Coordinates of C-alpha atoms and ligand atoms in Angstrom, one line a residue:
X1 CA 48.2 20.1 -92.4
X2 CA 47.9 17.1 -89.9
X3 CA 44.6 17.0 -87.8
X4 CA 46.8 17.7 -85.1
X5 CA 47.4 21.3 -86.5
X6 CA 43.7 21.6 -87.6
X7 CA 40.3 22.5 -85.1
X8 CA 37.2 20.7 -85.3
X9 CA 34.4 23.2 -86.1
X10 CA 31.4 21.1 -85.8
X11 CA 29.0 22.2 -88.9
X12 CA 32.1 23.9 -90.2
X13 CA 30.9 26.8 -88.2
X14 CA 32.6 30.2 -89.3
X15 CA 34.6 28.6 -91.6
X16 CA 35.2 30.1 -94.5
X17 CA 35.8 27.2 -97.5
X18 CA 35.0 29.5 -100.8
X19 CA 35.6 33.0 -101.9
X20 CA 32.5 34.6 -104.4
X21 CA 31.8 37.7 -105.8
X22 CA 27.5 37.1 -105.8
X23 CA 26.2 37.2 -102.4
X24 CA 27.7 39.2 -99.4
X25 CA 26.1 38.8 -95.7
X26 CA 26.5 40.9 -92.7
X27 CA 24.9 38.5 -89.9
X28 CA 25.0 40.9 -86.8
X29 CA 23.5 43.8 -88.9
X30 CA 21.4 42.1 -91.0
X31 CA 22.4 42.9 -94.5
X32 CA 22.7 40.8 -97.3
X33 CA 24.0 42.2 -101.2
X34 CA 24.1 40.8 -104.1
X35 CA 27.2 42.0 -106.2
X36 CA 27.3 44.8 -103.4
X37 CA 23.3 45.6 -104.1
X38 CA 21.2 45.7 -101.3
X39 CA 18.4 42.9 -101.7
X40 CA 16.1 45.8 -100.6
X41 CA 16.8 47.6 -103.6
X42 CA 17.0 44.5 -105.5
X43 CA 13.3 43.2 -104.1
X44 CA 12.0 46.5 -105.0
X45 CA 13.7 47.6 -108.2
X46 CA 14.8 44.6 -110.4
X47 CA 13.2 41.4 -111.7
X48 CA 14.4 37.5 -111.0
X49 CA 16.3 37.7 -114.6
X50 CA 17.8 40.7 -114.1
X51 CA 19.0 39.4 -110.7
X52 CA 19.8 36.2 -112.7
X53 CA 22.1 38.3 -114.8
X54 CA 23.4 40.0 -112.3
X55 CA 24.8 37.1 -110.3
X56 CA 26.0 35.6 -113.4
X57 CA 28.1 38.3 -114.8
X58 CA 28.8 39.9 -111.6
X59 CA 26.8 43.3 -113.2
X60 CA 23.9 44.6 -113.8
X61 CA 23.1 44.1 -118.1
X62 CA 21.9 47.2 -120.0
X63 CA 18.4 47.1 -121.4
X64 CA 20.1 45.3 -124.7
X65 CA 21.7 42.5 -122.9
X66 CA 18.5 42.2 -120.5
X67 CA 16.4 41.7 -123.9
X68 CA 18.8 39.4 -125.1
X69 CA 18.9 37.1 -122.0
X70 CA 14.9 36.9 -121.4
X71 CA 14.6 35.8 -125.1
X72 CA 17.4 33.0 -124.7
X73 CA 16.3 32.1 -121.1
X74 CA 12.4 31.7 -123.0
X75 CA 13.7 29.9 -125.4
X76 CA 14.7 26.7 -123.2
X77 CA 11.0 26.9 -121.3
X78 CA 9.8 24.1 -123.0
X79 CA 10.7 20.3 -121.9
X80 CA 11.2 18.0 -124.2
X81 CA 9.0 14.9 -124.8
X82 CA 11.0 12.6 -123.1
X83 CA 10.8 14.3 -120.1
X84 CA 7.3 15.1 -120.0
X85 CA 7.1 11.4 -120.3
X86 CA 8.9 10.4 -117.6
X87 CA 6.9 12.9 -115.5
X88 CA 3.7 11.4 -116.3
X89 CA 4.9 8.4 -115.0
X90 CA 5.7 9.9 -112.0
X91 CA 3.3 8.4 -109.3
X92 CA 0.9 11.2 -108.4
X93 CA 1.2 10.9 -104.5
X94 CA 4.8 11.3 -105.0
X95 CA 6.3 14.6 -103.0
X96 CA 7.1 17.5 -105.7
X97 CA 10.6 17.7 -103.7
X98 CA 11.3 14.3 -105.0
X99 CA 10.2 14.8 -108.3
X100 CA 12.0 17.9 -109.1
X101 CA 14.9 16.3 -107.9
X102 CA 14.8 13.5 -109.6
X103 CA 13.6 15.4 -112.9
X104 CA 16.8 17.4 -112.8
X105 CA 18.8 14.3 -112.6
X106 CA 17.2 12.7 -115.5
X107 CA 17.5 16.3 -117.7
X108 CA 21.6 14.9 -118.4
X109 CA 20.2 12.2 -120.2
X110 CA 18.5 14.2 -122.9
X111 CA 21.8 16.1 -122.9
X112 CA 24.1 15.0 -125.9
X113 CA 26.8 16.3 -123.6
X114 CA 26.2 16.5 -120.1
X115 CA 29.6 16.2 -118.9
X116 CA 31.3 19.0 -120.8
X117 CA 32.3 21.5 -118.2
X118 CA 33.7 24.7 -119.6
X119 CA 32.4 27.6 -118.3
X120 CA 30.1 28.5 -121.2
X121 CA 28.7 25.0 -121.5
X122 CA 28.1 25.2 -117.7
X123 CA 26.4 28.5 -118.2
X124 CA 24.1 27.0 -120.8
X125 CA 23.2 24.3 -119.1
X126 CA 22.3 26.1 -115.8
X127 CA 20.1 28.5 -118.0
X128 CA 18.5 25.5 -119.3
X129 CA 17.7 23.8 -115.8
X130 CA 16.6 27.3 -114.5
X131 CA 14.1 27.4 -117.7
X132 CA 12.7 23.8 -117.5
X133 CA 12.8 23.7 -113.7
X134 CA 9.0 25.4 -113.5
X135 CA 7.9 23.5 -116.3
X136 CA 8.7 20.5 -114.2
X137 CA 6.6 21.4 -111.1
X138 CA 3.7 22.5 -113.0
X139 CA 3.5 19.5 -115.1
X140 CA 3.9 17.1 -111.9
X141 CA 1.0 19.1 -110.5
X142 CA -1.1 19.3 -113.1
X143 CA -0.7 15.2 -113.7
X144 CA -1.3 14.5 -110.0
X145 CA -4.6 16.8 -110.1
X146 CA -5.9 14.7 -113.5
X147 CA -5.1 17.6 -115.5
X148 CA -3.4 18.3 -119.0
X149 CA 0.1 19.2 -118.7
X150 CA 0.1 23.0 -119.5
X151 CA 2.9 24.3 -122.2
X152 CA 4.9 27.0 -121.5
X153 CA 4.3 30.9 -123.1
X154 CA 7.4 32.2 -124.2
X155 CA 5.8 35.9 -124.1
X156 CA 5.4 35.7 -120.4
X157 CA 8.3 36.3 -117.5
X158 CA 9.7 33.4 -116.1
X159 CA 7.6 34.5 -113.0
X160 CA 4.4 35.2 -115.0
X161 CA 5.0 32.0 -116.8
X162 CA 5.3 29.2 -113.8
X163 CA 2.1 30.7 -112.5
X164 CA 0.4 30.5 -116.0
X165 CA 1.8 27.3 -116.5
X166 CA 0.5 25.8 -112.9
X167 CA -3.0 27.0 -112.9
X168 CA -3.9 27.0 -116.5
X169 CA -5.0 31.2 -116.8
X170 CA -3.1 34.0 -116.9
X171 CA -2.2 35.4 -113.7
X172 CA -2.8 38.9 -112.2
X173 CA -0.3 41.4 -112.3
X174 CA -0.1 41.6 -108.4
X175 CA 0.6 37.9 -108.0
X176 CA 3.1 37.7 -110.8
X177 CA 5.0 41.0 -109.0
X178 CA 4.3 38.9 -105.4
X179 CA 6.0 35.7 -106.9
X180 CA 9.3 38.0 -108.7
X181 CA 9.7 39.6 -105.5
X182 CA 10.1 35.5 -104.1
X183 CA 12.4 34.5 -106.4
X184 CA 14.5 37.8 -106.3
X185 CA 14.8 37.0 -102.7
X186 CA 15.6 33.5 -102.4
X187 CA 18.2 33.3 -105.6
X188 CA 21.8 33.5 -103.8
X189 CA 22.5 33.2 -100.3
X190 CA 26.4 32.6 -99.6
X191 CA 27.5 29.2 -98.6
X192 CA 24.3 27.7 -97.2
X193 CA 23.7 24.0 -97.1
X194 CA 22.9 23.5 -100.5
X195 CA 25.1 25.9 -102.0
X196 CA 27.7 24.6 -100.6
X197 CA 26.2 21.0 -101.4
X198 CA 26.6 22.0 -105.3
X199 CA 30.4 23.1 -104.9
X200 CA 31.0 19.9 -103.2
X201 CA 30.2 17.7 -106.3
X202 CA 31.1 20.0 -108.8
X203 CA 35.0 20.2 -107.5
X204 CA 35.4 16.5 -108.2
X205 CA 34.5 17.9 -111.7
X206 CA 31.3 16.0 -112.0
X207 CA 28.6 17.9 -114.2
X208 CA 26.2 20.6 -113.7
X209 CA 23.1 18.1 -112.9
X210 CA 25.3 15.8 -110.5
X211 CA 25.9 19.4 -108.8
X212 CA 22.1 20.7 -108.8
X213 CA 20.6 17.2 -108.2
X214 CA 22.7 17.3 -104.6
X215 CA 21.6 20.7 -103.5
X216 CA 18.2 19.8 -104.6
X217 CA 18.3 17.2 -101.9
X218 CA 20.4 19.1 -99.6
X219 CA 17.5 21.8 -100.0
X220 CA 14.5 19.5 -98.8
X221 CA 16.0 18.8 -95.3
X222 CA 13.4 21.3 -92.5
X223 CA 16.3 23.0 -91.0
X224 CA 17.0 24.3 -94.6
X225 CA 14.5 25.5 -97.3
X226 CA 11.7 22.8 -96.1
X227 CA 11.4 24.9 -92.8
X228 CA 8.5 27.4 -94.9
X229 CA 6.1 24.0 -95.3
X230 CA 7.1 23.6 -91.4
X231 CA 6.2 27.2 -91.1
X232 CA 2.8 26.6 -92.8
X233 CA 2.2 23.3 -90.8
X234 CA 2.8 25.4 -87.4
X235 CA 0.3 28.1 -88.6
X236 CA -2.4 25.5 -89.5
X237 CA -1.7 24.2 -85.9
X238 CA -2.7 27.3 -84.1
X239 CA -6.3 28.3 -84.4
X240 CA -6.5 31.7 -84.2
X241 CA -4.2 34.7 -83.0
X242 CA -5.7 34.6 -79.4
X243 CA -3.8 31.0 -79.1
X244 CA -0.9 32.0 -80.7
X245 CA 1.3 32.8 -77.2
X246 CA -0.1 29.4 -75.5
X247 CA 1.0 27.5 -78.8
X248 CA 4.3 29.0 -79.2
X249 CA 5.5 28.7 -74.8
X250 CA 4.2 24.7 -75.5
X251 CA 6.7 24.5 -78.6
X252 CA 9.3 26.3 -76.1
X253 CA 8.5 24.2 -73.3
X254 CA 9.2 21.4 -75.4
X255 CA 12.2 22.9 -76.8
X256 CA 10.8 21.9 -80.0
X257 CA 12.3 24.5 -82.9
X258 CA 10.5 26.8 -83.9
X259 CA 10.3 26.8 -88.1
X260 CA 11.3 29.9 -89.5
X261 CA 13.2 31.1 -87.0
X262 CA 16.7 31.7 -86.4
X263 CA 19.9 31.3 -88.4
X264 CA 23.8 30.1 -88.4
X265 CA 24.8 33.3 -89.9
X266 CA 21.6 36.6 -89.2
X267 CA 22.3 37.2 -85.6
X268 CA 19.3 39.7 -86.1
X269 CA 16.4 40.1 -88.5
X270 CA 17.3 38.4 -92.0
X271 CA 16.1 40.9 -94.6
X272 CA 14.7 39.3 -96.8
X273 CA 12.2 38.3 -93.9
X274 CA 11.8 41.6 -94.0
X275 CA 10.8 42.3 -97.3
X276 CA 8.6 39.1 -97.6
X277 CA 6.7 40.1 -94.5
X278 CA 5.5 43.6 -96.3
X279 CA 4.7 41.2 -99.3
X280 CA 3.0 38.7 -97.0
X281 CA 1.2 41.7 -95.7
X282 CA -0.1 43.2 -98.8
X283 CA -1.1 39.8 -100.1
X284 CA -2.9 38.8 -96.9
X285 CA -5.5 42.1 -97.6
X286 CA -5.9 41.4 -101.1
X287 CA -6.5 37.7 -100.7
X288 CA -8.2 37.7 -97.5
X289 CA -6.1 36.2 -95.5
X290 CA -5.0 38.3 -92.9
X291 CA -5.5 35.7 -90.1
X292 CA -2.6 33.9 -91.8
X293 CA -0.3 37.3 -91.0
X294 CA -1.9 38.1 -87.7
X295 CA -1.0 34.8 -86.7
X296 CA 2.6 35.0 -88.0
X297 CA 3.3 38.6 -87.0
X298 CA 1.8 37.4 -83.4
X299 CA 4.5 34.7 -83.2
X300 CA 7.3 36.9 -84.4
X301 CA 6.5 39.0 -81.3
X302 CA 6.6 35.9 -78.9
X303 CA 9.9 34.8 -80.3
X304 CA 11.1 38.0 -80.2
X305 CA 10.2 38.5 -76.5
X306 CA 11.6 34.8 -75.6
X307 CA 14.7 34.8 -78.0
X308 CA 15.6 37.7 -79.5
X309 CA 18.5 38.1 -76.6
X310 CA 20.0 34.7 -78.2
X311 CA 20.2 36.2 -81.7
X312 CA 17.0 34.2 -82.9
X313 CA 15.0 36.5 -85.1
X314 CA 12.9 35.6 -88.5
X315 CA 14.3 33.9 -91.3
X316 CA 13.4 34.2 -95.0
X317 CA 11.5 30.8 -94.2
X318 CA 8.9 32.7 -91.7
X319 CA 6.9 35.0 -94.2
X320 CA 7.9 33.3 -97.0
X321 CA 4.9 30.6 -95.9
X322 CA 2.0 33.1 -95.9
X323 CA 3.2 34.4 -99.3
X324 CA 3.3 31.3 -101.2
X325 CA -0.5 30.2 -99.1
X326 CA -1.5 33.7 -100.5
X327 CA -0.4 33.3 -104.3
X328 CA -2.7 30.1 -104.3
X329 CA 0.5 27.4 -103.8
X330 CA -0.4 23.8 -102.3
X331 CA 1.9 23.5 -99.2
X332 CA 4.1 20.9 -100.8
X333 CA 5.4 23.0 -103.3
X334 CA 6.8 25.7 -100.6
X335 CA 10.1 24.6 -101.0
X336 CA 10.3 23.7 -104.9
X337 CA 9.5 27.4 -105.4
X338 CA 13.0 27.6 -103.4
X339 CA 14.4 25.5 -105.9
X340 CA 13.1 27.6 -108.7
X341 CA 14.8 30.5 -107.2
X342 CA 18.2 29.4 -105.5
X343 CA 19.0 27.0 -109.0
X344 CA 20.2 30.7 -110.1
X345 CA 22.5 30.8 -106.9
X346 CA 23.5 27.4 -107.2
X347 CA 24.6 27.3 -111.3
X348 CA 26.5 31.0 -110.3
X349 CA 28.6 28.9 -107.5
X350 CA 29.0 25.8 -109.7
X351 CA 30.4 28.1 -112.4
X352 CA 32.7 30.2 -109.7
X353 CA 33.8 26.7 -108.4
X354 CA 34.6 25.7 -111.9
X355 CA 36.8 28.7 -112.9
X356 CA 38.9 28.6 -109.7
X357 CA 38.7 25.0 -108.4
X358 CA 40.5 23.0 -105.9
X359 CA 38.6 19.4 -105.0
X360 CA 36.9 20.0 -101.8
X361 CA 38.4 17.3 -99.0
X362 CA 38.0 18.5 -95.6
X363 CA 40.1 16.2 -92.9
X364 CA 38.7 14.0 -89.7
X365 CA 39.8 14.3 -85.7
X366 CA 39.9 10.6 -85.5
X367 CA 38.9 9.8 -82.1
X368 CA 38.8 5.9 -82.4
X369 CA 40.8 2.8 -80.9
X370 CA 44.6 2.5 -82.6
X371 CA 46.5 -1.5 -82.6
X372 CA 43.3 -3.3 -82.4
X373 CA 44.0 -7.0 -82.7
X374 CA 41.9 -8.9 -85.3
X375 CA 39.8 -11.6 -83.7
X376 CA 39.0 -14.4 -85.6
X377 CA 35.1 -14.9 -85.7
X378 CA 35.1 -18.6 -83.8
X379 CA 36.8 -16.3 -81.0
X380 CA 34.8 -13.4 -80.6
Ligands
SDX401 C1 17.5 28.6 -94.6 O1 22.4 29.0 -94.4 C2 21.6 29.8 -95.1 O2 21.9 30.8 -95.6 C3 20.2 29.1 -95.2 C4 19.1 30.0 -95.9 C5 19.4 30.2 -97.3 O3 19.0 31.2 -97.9 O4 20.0 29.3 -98.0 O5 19.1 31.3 -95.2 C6 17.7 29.3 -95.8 O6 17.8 27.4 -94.5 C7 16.9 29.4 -93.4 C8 16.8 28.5 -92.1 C9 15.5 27.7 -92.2 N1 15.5 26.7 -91.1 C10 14.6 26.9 -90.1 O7 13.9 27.8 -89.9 C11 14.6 25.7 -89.1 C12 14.6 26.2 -87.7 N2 15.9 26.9 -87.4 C13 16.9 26.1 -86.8 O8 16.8 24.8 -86.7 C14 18.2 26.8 -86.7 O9 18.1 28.1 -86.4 C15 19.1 26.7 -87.9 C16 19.3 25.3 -88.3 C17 18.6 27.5 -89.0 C18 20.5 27.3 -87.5 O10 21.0 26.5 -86.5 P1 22.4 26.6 -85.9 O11 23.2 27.7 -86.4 O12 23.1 25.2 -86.1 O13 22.1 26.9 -84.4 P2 21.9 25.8 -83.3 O14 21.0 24.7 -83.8 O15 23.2 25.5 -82.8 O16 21.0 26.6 -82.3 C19 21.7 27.5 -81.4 C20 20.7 27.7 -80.2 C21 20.2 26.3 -79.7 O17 19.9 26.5 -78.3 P3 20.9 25.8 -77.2 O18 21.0 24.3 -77.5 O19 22.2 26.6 -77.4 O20 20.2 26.1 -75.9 O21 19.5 28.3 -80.6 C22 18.4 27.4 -80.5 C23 18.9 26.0 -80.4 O22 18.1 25.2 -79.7 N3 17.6 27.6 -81.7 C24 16.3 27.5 -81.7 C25 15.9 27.7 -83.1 N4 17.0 27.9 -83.8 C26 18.1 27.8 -83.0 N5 15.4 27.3 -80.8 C27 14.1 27.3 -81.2 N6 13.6 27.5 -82.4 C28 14.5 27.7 -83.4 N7 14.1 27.9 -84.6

């Protein structure tokens, strides 16, 4: 097709450039499914490796195959040597987004083939990124606080584990459920930045850690998974609720945005804002926090009153913040826990790309100058 024929969407706005069978999302309704399951019932019901599963094989696995997945997915918790070396090197005022990225990276040189990309190799090598990726941020953590790197226990959840693994002790049941409730939620979201990112490299038929380092980087960007650390930053800002409507008309005044709000796709309330804001909630009582949710739920009532008419409503970014503040995370490791959840939605697209692929090479309206002469340099 010549560019003549073709229209300019800027952002590639509602255009569709992959078909999938994980994620489906209804923007004016606010409904999002994973393989046709509602991520309500998904939040509620399942666990972040049975929605691992799920997105993988497009089903949900019987109690057999669920057994048989957690023992395979435990198996690859632990890092090798090498690359607890090279995070120990790491230098400890180093952002965790950076590290993890660059972690990820480096995992393809412990791999004896890191370029094979059949669909099963693929597979395994996104289970073993998913299982090492937690390892990686606790380790970095621990180092930069002083502390021993923490190994991982293969008799705990993935969820259970990364929490174990950060702080040293076993964690409470309600914080472990808080956490699986996060990942569930943030795993696969259609063709978002980083998603999208991932298919990108992959069709070129680069390897599964080209793919995941890209949407790792894609992911850090505020108008994409780093808005919750904005979200936190905005909440910090504003001292108590009573200041919350001053805070927020100032922001709009100064048509700053707003973190955690709005969308390209929800044209109402993203539902998985939804769900995290009952978490956020609940967590908030236990932990003592409510301030943090008063404040929040105070601004979602602002914005709502100010924007709701132009389709700007809560994004999974807005209550995500007060969770993480409330399961005891530092504000720089908001958005790696994004990257602990979405490296299952990633590895399923890489692996859909894979089995169906055509190179991805979107065209240009060139608007430039045509017969320009060349000038030599004495002349110009
Ligand atoms: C995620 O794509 C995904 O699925 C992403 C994600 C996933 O799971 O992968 O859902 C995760 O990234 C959620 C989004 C997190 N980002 C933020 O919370 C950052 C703040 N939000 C925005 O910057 C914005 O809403 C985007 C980037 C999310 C979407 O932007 P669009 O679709 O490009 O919309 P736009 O920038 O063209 O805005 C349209 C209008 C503009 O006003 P006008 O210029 O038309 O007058 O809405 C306004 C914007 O100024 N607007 C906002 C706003 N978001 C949009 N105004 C104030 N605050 C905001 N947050």
């Amino acid at each position: 097709m010549s560019t003549a024929e073709s229209t300019f969407s800027k952002g590639l706005e509602g255009v569709v450039a992959a078909q999938t069978e994980m994620s489906f999302i209804n923007g004016t309704e606010g409904v999002l499914e994973y393989v046709g399951i509602a991520i309500g019932d998904l939040a509620s019901k399942s666990s972040f490796e049975e929605t691992v599963f799920l997105l993988w094989n497009k089903r949900l696995p019987t109690a057999a195959e669920l057994e048989a997945f957690n023992a395979e997915l435990r198996e690859d918790y632990t890092m090798t040597d090498a690359l607890k070396e090279r995070i120990k090197a790491c230098p400890v005022d180093a952002e965790p987004m950076h590290v993890i990225r660059t972690m990820i990276s480096s995992m393809a040189m412990d791999d004896p083939s890191p370029n094979e990309n059949s669909v099963e190799v693929a597979r395994h090598k996104a289970l073993n990124i998913l299982a090492t990726a937690p390892a990686i941020v606790a380790a970095f953590d621990r180092h930069r606080r002083g502390l021993d790197i923490v190994d991982p226990d293969p008799s705990l959840s993935f969820a259970a584990n990364f929490l174990y693994m950060l702080n040293g002790e076993k964690p409470t049941d309600a914080m472990v459920r808080a956490f699986d409730i996060c990942m569930i939620t943030h795993a696969d979201h259609g063709l978002n930045n980083s998603t999208f990112a991932a298919r990108v490299v992959i069709s070129t038929l680069s390897d599964m850690y080209s793919a995941i380092t890209a949407a790792v980087g894609s992911l850090r960007g505020p108008l994409h998974g780093g808005a919750n650390e904005g979200v936190m930053k905005m909440l910090n800002q504003i001292s108590d609720v009573d200041s919350v409507e001053s805070h927020v008309m100032n922001m709009i005044a100064n048509k700053e945005r707003i973190m955690g709000f709005g969308h390209r796709v929800y044209k109402a309330k993203d539902p998985r804002a939804a769900e995290l804001m009952t978490l956020a909630k609940q967590l908030a009582e236990d932990t003592g926090n409510m301030d943090l949710y008063n404040k929040s739920h105070a601004i979602e009532l602002v914005m709502e009153r100010e924007y709701a008419a132009k389709g700007i409503y809560p994004n999974v970014d807005f209550y995500s913040a007060t969770t993480y503040h409330c399961i005891g995370l530092k504000l720089d490791l908001f958005t790696p826990m994004f990257v602990l959840a979405r490296i299952a939605g990633w590895a399923g697209h890489v692996i859909e790309q894979l089995g169906d692929n055509r190179l991805y090479r979107p065209t240009t309206d060139y608007v430039g100058q045509h017969a320009v002469p060349y000038v030599a340099i004495k002349d110009r």
